[in-house]
Coordinates of C-alpha atoms in Angstrom, one line a residue:
X12 CA 48.8 115.8 65.2
X13 CA 52.4 116.9 65.4
X14 CA 54.6 115.7 62.5
X15 CA 57.6 113.7 63.8
X16 CA 61.0 115.2 63.3
X17 CA 62.3 112.2 61.4
X18 CA 59.5 112.6 58.9
X19 CA 60.2 116.3 58.3
X20 CA 63.9 115.4 57.8
X21 CA 63.1 112.6 55.4
X22 CA 60.7 114.7 53.3
X23 CA 63.1 117.6 53.0
X24 CA 64.8 118.3 49.7
X25 CA 66.5 121.2 47.9
X26 CA 64.6 122.6 44.9
X27 CA 66.2 121.8 41.6
X28 CA 68.3 124.5 40.0
X29 CA 66.7 126.2 37.1
X30 CA 69.6 125.1 35.0
X31 CA 68.5 121.4 35.3
X32 CA 66.3 120.6 32.4
X33 CA 63.8 117.8 33.0
X34 CA 61.6 116.0 30.5
X35 CA 57.9 115.3 30.6
X36 CA 58.2 112.0 32.6
X37 CA 60.5 113.6 35.2
X38 CA 58.1 116.5 35.5
X39 CA 55.2 114.2 36.3
X40 CA 57.4 112.3 38.8
X41 CA 58.4 115.5 40.5
X42 CA 54.7 116.6 40.8
X43 CA 53.9 113.1 42.2
X44 CA 56.6 113.0 44.8
X45 CA 55.9 116.6 45.9
X46 CA 52.3 115.5 46.6
X47 CA 53.7 112.5 48.5
X48 CA 55.9 114.7 50.6
X49 CA 52.9 116.9 51.6
X50 CA 50.7 113.8 52.3
X51 CA 53.4 112.2 54.4
X52 CA 53.9 115.4 56.5
X53 CA 50.1 115.8 56.9
X54 CA 49.7 112.2 58.0
X55 CA 47.6 111.2 54.9
X56 CA 50.2 108.8 53.4
X57 CA 49.9 105.3 55.0
X58 CA 53.0 104.0 53.3
X59 CA 56.8 104.2 53.2
X60 CA 58.1 105.1 49.7
X61 CA 61.4 105.3 47.8
X62 CA 62.6 106.1 44.4
X63 CA 65.5 103.7 43.4
X64 CA 68.5 105.4 41.8
X65 CA 67.8 104.1 38.4
X66 CA 69.4 107.2 36.9
X67 CA 72.7 105.7 37.8
X68 CA 72.3 103.3 34.9
X69 CA 72.4 106.3 32.5
X70 CA 75.9 107.0 33.6
X71 CA 77.2 104.0 31.6
X72 CA 78.7 105.2 28.4
X73 CA 80.9 104.1 25.5
X74 CA 84.5 105.1 25.5
X75 CA 87.0 105.2 22.7
X76 CA 86.8 102.3 20.3
X77 CA 83.2 101.5 21.6
X78 CA 84.4 100.0 24.9
X79 CA 81.6 100.3 27.5
X80 CA 82.7 102.3 30.5
X81 CA 80.9 101.6 33.8
X82 CA 81.7 104.2 36.5
X83 CA 82.7 102.9 39.9
X84 CA 79.5 104.1 41.6
X85 CA 77.4 102.3 39.0
X86 CA 79.3 99.1 39.4
X87 CA 79.0 99.3 43.2
X88 CA 75.3 100.1 43.0
X89 CA 74.7 97.0 40.8
X90 CA 76.9 94.8 43.1
X91 CA 74.8 96.0 46.1
X92 CA 71.5 95.1 44.4
X93 CA 70.4 97.8 42.0
X94 CA 68.1 95.9 39.7
X95 CA 67.8 96.9 36.1
X96 CA 64.2 98.0 35.3
X97 CA 63.2 98.6 38.9
X98 CA 60.0 100.8 39.0
X99 CA 60.3 104.5 39.6
X100 CA 58.5 104.3 43.0
X101 CA 58.2 101.4 45.5
X102 CA 55.7 101.6 48.3
X103 CA 55.7 99.5 51.5
X104 CA 52.5 99.4 53.5
X105 CA 51.3 97.4 56.5
X106 CA 49.0 95.3 54.2
X107 CA 51.5 94.8 51.4
X108 CA 53.5 96.7 48.7
X109 CA 53.2 98.1 45.2
X110 CA 55.3 99.4 42.4
X111 CA 54.6 102.4 40.2
X112 CA 56.4 103.0 36.9
X113 CA 56.0 106.4 35.3
X114 CA 56.0 106.9 31.5
X115 CA 55.6 109.9 29.4
X116 CA 52.6 110.1 27.1
X117 CA 54.4 108.3 24.4
X118 CA 57.0 106.3 26.5
X119 CA 57.2 102.6 26.6
X120 CA 58.8 100.1 29.0
X121 CA 62.3 98.8 28.4
X122 CA 63.0 95.1 28.4
X123 CA 64.4 95.5 32.0
X124 CA 61.2 97.2 33.1
X125 CA 59.1 94.5 31.6
X126 CA 61.1 91.9 33.4
X127 CA 60.8 93.7 36.7
X128 CA 57.0 94.0 36.1
X129 CA 56.8 90.3 35.4
X130 CA 58.8 89.5 38.6
X131 CA 56.4 91.7 40.6
X132 CA 53.3 90.1 39.1
X133 CA 54.7 86.6 39.5
X134 CA 54.9 87.0 43.3
X135 CA 51.7 89.0 43.7
X136 CA 53.1 92.5 44.0
X137 CA 50.8 95.0 42.3
X138 CA 52.7 96.8 39.5
X139 CA 51.2 99.9 37.8
X140 CA 52.2 102.0 34.8
X141 CA 51.1 105.6 35.0
X142 CA 51.4 108.6 32.7
X143 CA 50.5 111.4 35.2
X144 CA 51.0 112.4 38.8
X145 CA 47.2 112.2 39.3
X146 CA 47.0 108.6 38.0
X147 CA 49.8 107.6 40.5
X148 CA 48.0 109.3 43.4
X149 CA 44.7 107.6 42.4
X150 CA 46.4 104.2 42.6
X151 CA 47.6 105.0 46.1
X152 CA 44.1 106.1 47.1
X153 CA 42.6 102.9 45.6
X154 CA 45.1 100.8 47.6
X155 CA 44.2 102.6 50.8
X156 CA 47.7 104.1 51.1
X157 CA 46.6 107.7 50.6
X158 CA 43.7 109.3 52.4

């Protein structure tokens, strides 16, 4: 099977600079998504996936006198539909969809993440919390999205 050019372009990324420090949760996410990239290129991933730009929410800060400052790109993202608490990865498959939220070994969900989970479950979208790349990959295998 020849990998389509569009898929090669979509799966391409530039390696992170060594100066970028990542925590345990991001390290697991990076291992997970790198496995997804390989699986997609090899034709083993039977899903479309994305990682919502939740990191934008972290750009909100307090200014002088405690006033909350929301950068323009964050305000625009929210106006265009960025949902607080959206899971780290969203998967679309011919037979449905699912959401995967990564947490570090000691991490817990925020109120927004709990609300998003509840929204998923209320309409029948499977929502999973994982603490390792391997656990995330197993969920996709169990769902038939990864072979």
